[in-house]
XYZ file of C-alpha atoms in Angstrom:
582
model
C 122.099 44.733 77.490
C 118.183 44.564 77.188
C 117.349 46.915 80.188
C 119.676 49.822 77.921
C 117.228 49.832 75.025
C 114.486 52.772 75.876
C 110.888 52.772 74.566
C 112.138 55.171 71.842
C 114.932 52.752 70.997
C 112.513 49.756 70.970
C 109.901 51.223 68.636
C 112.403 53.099 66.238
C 113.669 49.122 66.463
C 110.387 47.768 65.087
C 110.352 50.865 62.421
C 113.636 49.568 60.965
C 111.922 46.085 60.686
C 109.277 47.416 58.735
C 111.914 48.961 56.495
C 114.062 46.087 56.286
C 110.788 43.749 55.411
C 109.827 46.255 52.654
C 113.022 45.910 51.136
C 113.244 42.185 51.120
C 109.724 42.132 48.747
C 111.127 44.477 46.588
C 113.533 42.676 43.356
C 116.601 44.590 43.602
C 116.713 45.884 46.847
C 118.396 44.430 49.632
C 116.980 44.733 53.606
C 120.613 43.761 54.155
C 121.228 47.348 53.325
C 118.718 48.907 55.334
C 120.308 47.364 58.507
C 124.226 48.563 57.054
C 122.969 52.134 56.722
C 120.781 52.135 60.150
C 123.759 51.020 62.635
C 122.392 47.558 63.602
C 123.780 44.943 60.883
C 126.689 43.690 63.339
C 123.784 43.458 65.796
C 121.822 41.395 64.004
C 124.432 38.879 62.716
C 125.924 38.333 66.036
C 122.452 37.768 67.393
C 121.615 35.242 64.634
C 124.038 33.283 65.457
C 123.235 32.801 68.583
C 120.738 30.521 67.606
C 122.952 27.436 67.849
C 123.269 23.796 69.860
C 123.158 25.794 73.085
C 120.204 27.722 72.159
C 118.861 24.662 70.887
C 119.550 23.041 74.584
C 117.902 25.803 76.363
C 114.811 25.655 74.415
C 114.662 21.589 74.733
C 115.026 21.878 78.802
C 112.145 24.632 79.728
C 115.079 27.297 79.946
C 112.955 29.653 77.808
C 114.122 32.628 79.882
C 117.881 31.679 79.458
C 116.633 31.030 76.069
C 115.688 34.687 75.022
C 118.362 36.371 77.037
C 120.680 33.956 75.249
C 119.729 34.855 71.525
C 118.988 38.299 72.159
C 115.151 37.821 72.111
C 114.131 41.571 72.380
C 115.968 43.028 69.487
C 115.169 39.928 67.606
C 111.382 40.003 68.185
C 111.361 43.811 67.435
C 112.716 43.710 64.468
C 110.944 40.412 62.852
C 107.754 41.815 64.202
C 108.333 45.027 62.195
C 109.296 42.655 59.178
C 106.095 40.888 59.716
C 103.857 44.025 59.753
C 105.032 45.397 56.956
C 105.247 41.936 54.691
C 101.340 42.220 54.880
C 100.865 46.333 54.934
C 104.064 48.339 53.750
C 104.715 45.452 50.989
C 101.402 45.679 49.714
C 101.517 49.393 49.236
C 104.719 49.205 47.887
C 102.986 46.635 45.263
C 100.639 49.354 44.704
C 103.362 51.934 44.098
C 105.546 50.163 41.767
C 102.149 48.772 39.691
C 101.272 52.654 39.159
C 104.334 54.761 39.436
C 106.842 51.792 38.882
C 109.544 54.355 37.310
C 109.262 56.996 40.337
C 109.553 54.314 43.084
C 113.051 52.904 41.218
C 114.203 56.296 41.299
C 114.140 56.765 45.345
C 115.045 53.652 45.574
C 118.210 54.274 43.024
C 119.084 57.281 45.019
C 119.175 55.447 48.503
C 121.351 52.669 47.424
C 123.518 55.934 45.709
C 123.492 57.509 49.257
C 123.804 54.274 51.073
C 126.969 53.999 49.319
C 128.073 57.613 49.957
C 127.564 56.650 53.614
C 129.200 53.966 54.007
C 132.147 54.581 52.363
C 132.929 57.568 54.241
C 133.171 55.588 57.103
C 135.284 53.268 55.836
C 138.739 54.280 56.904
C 141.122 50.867 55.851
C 141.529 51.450 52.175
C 144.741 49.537 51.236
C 144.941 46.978 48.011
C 143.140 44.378 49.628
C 140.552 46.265 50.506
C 140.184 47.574 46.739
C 140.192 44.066 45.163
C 137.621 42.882 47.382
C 135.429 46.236 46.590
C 135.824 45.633 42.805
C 135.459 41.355 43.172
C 132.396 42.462 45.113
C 130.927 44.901 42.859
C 131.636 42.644 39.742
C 129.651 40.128 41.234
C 126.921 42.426 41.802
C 126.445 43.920 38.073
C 126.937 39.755 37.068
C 123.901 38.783 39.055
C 121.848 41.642 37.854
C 122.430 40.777 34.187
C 121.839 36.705 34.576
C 118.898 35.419 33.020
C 116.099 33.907 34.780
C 115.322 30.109 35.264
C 112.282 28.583 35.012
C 109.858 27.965 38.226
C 110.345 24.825 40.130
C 108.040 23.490 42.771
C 109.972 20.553 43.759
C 110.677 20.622 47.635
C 114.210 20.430 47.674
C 114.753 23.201 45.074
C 112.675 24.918 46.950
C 114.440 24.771 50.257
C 117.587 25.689 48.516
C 115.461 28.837 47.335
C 114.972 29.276 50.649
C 118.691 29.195 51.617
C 119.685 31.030 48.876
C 117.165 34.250 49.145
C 117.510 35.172 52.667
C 121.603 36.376 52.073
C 119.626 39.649 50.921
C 118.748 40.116 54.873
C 121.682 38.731 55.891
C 124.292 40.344 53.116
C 123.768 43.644 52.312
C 123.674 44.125 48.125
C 122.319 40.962 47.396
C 118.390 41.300 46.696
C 116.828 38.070 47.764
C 113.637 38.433 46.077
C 115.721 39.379 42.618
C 117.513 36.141 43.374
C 114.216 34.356 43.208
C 113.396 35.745 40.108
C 116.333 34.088 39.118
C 115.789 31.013 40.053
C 112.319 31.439 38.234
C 110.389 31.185 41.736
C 109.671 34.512 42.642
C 106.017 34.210 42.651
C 105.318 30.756 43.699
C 107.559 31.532 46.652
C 106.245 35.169 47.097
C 102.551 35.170 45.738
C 101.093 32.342 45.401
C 102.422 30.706 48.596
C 101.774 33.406 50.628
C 98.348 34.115 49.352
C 97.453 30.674 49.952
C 98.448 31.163 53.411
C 96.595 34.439 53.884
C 93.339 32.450 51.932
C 93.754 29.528 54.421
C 93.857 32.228 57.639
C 90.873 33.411 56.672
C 88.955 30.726 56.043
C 90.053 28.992 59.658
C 88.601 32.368 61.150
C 85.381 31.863 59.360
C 85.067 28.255 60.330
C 85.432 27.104 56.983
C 88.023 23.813 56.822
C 87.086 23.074 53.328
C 90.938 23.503 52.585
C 91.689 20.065 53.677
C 90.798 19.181 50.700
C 91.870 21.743 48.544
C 95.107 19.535 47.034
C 96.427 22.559 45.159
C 96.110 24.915 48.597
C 98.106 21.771 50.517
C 101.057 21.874 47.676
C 100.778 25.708 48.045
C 101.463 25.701 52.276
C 103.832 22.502 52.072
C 105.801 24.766 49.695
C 105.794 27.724 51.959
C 106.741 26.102 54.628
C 109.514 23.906 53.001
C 110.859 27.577 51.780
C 110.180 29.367 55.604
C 112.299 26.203 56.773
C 115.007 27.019 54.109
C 114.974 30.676 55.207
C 115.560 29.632 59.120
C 118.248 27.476 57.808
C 120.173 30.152 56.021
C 119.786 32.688 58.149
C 121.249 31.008 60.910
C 123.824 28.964 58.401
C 124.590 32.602 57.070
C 124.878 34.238 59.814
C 127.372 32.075 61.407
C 129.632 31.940 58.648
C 129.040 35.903 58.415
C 129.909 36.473 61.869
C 133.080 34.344 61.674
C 134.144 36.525 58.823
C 133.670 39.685 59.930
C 135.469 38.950 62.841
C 138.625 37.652 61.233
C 138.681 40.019 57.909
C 136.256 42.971 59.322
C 137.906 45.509 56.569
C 137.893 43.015 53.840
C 134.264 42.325 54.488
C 133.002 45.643 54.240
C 134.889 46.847 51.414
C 132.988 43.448 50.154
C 129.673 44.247 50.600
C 130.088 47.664 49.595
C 130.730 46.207 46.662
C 127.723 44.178 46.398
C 125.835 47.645 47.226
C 127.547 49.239 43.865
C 127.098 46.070 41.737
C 123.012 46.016 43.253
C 122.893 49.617 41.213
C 122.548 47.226 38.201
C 119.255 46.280 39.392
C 117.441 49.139 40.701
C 118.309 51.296 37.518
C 114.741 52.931 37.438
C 115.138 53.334 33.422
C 113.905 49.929 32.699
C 111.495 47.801 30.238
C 109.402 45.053 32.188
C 109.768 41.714 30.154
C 106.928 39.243 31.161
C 107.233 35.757 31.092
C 105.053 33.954 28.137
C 104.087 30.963 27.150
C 105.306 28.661 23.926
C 102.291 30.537 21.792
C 103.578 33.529 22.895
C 100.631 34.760 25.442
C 101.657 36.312 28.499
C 101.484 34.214 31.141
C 99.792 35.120 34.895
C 100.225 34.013 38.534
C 97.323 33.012 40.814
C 96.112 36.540 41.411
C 96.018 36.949 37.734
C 98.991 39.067 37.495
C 101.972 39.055 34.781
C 104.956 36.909 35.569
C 108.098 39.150 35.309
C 111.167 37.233 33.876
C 113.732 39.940 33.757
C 114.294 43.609 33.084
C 115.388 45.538 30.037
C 117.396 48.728 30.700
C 117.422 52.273 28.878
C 119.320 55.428 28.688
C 116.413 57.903 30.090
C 115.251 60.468 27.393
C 115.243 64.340 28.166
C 111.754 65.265 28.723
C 109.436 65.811 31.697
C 109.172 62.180 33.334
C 112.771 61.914 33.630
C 113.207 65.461 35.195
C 110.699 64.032 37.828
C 112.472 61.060 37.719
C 115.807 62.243 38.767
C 114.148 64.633 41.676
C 112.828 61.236 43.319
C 116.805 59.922 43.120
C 117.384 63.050 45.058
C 114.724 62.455 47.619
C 116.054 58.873 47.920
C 119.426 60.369 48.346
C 117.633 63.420 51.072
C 115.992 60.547 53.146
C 118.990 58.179 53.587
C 121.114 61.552 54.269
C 118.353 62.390 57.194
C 118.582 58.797 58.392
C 122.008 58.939 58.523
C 121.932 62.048 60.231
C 119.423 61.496 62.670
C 121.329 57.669 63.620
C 124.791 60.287 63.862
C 122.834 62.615 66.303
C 121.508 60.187 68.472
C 124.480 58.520 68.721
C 125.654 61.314 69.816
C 123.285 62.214 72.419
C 123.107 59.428 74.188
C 126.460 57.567 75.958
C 126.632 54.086 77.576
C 129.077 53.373 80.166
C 128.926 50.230 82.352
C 131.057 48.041 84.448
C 131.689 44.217 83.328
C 132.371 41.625 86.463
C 130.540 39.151 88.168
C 128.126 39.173 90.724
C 128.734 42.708 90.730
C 125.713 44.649 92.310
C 127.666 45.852 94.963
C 129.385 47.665 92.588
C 131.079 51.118 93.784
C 131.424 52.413 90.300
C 127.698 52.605 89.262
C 126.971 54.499 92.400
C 129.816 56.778 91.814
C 129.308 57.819 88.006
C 125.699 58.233 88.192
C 126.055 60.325 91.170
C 128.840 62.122 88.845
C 126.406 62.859 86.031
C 123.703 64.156 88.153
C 126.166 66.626 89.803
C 127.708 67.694 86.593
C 124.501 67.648 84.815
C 125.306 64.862 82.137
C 121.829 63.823 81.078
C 123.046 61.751 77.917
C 125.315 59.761 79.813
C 123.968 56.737 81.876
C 125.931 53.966 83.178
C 124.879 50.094 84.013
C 126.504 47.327 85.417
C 126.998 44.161 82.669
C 126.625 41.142 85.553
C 128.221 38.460 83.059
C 128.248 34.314 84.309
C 131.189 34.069 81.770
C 133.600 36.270 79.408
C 132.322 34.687 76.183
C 129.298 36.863 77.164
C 130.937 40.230 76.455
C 131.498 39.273 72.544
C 128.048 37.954 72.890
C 126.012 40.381 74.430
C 127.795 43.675 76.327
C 129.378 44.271 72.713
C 125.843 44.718 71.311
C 124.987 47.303 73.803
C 123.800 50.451 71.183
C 125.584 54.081 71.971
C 128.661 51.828 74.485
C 131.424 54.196 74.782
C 133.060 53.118 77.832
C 133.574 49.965 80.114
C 135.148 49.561 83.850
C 136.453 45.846 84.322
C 136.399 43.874 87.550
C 136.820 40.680 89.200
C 137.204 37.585 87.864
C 137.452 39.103 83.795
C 140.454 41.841 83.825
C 142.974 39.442 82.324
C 140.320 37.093 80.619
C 139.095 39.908 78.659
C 142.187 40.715 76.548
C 141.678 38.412 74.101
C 138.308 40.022 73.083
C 140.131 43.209 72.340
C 141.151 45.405 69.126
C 144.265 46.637 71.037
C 145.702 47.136 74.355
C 147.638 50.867 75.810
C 151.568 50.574 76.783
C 150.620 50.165 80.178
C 147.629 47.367 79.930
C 150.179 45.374 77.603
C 153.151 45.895 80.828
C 150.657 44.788 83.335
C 148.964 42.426 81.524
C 145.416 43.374 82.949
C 142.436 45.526 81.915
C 140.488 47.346 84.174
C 139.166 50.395 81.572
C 137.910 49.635 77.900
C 137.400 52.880 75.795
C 135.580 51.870 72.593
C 136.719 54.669 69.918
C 135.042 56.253 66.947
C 135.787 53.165 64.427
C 134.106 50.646 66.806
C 137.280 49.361 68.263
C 137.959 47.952 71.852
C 140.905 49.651 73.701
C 141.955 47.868 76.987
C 143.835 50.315 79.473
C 144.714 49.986 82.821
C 143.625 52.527 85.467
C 143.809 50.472 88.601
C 148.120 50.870 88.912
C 147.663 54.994 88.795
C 144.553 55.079 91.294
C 146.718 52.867 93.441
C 149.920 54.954 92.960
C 148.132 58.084 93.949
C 146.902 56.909 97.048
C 150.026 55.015 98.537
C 152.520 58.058 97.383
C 151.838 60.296 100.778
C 152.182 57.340 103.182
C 155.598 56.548 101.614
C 158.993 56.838 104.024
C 162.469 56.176 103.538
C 161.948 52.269 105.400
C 159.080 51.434 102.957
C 161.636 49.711 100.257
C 159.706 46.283 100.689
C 156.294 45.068 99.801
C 154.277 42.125 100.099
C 151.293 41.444 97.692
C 148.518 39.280 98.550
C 146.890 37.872 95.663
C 147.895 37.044 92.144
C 144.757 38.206 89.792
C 144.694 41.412 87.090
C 144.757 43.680 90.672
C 147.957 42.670 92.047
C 149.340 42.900 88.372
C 148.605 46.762 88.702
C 150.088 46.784 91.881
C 152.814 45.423 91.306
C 153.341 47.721 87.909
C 153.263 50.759 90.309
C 155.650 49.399 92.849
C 157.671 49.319 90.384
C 157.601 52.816 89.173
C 158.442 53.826 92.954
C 161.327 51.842 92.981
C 159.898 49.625 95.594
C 160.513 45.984 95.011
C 157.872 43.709 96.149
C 157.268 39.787 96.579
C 153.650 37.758 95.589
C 152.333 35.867 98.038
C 149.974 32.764 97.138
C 147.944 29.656 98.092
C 150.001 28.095 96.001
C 153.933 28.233 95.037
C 154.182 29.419 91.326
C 156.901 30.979 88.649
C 155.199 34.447 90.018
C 154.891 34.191 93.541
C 157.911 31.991 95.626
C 155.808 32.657 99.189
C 152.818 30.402 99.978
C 150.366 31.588 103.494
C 152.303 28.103 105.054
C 155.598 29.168 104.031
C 155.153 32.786 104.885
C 156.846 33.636 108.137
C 156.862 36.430 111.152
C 160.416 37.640 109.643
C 158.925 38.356 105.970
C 156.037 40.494 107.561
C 159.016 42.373 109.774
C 161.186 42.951 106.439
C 158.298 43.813 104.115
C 156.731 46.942 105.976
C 153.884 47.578 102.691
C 151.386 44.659 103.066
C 148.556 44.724 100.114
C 145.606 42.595 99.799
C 144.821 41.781 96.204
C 142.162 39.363 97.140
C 138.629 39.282 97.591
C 139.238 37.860 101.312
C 137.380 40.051 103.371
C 134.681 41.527 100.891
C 130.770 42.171 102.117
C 129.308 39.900 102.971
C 131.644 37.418 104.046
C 133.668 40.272 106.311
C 134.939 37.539 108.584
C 137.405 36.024 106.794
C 140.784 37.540 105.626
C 144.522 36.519 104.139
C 146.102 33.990 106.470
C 149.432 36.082 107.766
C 151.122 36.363 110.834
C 149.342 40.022 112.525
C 151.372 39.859 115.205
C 154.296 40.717 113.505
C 152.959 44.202 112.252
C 154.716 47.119 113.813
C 153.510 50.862 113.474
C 155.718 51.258 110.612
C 153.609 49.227 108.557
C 151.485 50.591 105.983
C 148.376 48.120 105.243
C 146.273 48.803 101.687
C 143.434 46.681 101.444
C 142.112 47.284 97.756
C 138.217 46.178 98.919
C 135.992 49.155 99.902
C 133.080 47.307 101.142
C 133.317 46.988 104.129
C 135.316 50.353 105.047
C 137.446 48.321 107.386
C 137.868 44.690 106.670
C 139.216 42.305 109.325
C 142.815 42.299 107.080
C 142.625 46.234 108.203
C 141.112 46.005 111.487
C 144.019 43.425 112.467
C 146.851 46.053 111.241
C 144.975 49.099 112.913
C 144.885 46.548 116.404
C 148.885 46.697 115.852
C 149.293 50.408 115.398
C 149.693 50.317 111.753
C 148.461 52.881 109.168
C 145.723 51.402 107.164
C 144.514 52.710 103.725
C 141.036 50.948 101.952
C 140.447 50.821 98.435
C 137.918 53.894 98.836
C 140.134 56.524 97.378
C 141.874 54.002 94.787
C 138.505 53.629 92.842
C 137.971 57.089 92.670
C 141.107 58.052 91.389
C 140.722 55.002 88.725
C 137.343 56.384 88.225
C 138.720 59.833 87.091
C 141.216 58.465 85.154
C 138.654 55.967 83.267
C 136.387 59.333 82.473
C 139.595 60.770 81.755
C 140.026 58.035 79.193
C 137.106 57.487 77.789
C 136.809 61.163 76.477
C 140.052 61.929 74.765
């Protein structure tokens, strides 16, 4: 998935992190949001929660590069790098901005959550009455939070690890401001001030060689709390993300119509029309954090009046609205401009069908189509990693997943669900996996010309996804057909021991299904009795590498016709492109 992601992709990648880190300082806004709106929440959760016992095994046995590949490092590291940048540069001037034009900045950020909401409901297609309860449970819960009144600040660990848990669902769940959550729990700036100051103090006295912190008991209690609450925030982003990732695979539609309800309810919040109230003491004097600033305790909301500031008021809600439009737009466009095909399989870079389709978009001149091959060590990798793959429109399947697949699947076509194999995967405009088989028509196509009346009878070698096609297009010729295996099963009654000279004599269509034969090892082949192949035999070896494998070779020695699986995957090819854009 990693080696999709181009330098543009990457940075725009750490751009969204800055965003999404901006967003998590500010009360009221979620960074959750920022990664709804910019295409990458599903991403992000799935990658989360990746960090698990496995992870955890990797990292404990050396396996760091298993490790990273595992959790989805890259996109990870981007984006917490760009959250990390901009918690100590875009934050600050966003301090700035709300100290000095605190109205103005509300108002863009008003109009984004407004056009955030705009965006995402329009592509929200399931609206049915589950779908609107959970919108207005969500969105009720959203305007109830904004209203609560604060607590008051609490510096004892385990409250403060539960702040921890608690604040980082505004990353993880879009709507839910984790910093205004803080303010609820009255530790906004011990968590987000005073800590971090304290660790931006103690930073800078280590790089002037000055260790007089050690001793600074009040700088300790500040850092023990920080990281007590960093630990918290690890904790629920991974506990979150889990439990997120579980639910939006079970109740997708019910989940979003969720959170866009927490988006609506966050509206609450970011009202820009608003009253500071600051926290004071029991003689009434305002009280101040370390840096000397006012402590806010809540907000006090306001119809706006009709004069000049709320004219220029409502024109920054329309530039909030203009620049989430443009992102939106831009995200649509490059979506659009750039397609990601691929083939899933194992040990696959042999593969004919990355050759073929990047050979077909230089000669047709497709330069925002690419195609890569998704070398997998087990299925539970595609949920895990190819589904991540940004601007994926299109999959080929091969050996050993095109009946292990299915179950990762939104749906299957008539003739995938007959065979019961996969071989194409079309992903449509709603995100959805649709399995379809291609392998039965490439095969039908080729075998049709080679067809005489004595060719009633076949024999199929093999009993994977391929012979599954197979055997679905025998059956549309009318040709009935027998499995042959290692082993004696409901599916196939003939075994290589059991087989005999008189089945190969009655069956003149011998197909080999199995790998037997494939470069490299081109010595070895299915175990029948080539003796008892006539010229009347027609031999279709689906492997294509070599041109000739010994299973061919042995039928051409007897005057047979032989057919490789050459012309199959092209066909299947066609029809897969075919597929993949209607």
């Amino acid at each position: 998935m990693e080696n999709t992601r181009t330098f543009s992709d990457k940075f725009f990648l750490v751009l969204k992190g800055l965003v999404m880190g901006a967003a998590n300082k500010v009360p009221g806004v979620s960074g959750g949001v920022v990664a709804f709106v910019a295409g990458f929440y599903e991403e992000f959760i799935y990658s989360l929660q990746k960090v698990n016992g496995k992870a955890f095994k990797l990292l404990v046995s050396g396996r760091f590069k298993s490790f990273y590949t595992y959790v989805n490092g890259r996109f990870l590291g981007l984006l917490f790098s760009g959250m990390i940048i901009s918690y100590f540069s875009i934050s600050k001037l966003l301090d700035y901005l709300i100290k000095h034009y605190e109205l103005y900045v509300w108002s863009v950020f008003f109009g984004m959550i407004i056009a955030s909401i705009y965006s995402i409901g329009k592509e929200f297609k399931d609206w049915k009455i589950t779908t609107y309860l959970a919108l207005c449970i969500g969105t009720l819960i959203g305007i109830s939070i904004s209203f609560l009144d604060p607590a008051t600040e609490n510096d004892n660990l385990l409250f403060v690890f539960f702040c921890g848990i608690i604040s980082v669902s505004g990353m993880t769940l879009p709507g839910f401001s984790g910093s205004f959550i803080l303010i609820l729990l009255g530790n906004y700036v011990l968590l987000l001030v005073d800590s971090v100051n304290a660790l931006f103090d103690t930073f800078y006295e280590i790089f002037s060689g000055d260790f007089s912190f050690t001793s600074n008991l009040e700088r300790i209690k500040m850092l023990k709390v920080l990281a007590v609450f960093t630990l918290g925030s690890v904790v629920g982003l991974v506990t979150f993300s889990h439990i997120l990732n579980y639910i939006l695979k079970h109740y997708k539609s019910i989940s979003l119509a969720s959170i866009l309800g927490f988006i609506v309810g966050s509206l609450g919040v970011v009202w820009p029309w608003k009253n500071t109230d600051f926290k004071t003491d029991d003689a009434g004097v305002l009280m101040q954090d370390t840096n000397g600033k006012h402590i806010i305790e809540n907000y006090e909301r306001y119809l706006p009046a009709l004069n000049t500031e709320s004219a220029i008021a409502v024109s920054y809600v329309i530039l909030g609205i203009i620049i989430v439009l443009a992102l939106e737009y831009y995200g649509h466009k490059t979506r659009q401009s750039k397609r990601i095909f691929g083939l899933v399989g194992k040990n696959i870079d042999y593969s004919f069908s990355r050759t073929y389709f990047k050979n077909k978009f230089k000669v047709e001149a497709l330069r925002d189509a690419s195609y890569v091959n998704f070398d997998i060590a087990t299925i539970s990798a595609f949920e895990n990693s190819v589904k991540l793959t940004p601007h994926l429109k299109g999959l080929n399947v091969t050996i050993p997943y095109k009946e292990t697949i299915i179950p990762y699947l939104d749906a299957l076509s008539p003739d995938a669900q007959r065979i019961g194999a996969v071989n194409t995967i079309k992903i449509d405009k709603s995100g959805k996996y649709i399995g379809h088989n291609t392998d039965f028509y490439g095969f039908k196509k080729v075998l049709q010309p080679y067809l005489q009346t004595a060719h009633s009878k076949a024999l199929i070698f093999g009993t994977g996804g391929a012979s599954k096609a197979v055997a679905f297009a025998l059956e549309e010729l009318g040709i009935s057909y027998q499995l042959v295996s290692r082993l004696a099963s409901n599916s196939a009654t003939l075994t290589y021991k059991t087989l005999s000279e008189e089945d190969i004599k009655s069956h003149l269509i011998l197909i080999n299904c199995t790998p037997l034969g494939t470069h490299p090892n081109t010595d070895v082949c299915p175990d029948i009795p080539y003796n008892s192949i006539t010229k009347t035999h027609v031999l279709f070896d689906l492997i294509y590498n070599p041109e000739k494998t010994k299973f061919l070779a042995l039928g051409e020695k007897q005057n047979a016709t032989i057919i490789n699986g050459l012309k199959m995957l092209e066909y299947q090819a066609e029809k897969a492109w075919e597929i993949w854009n209607t």
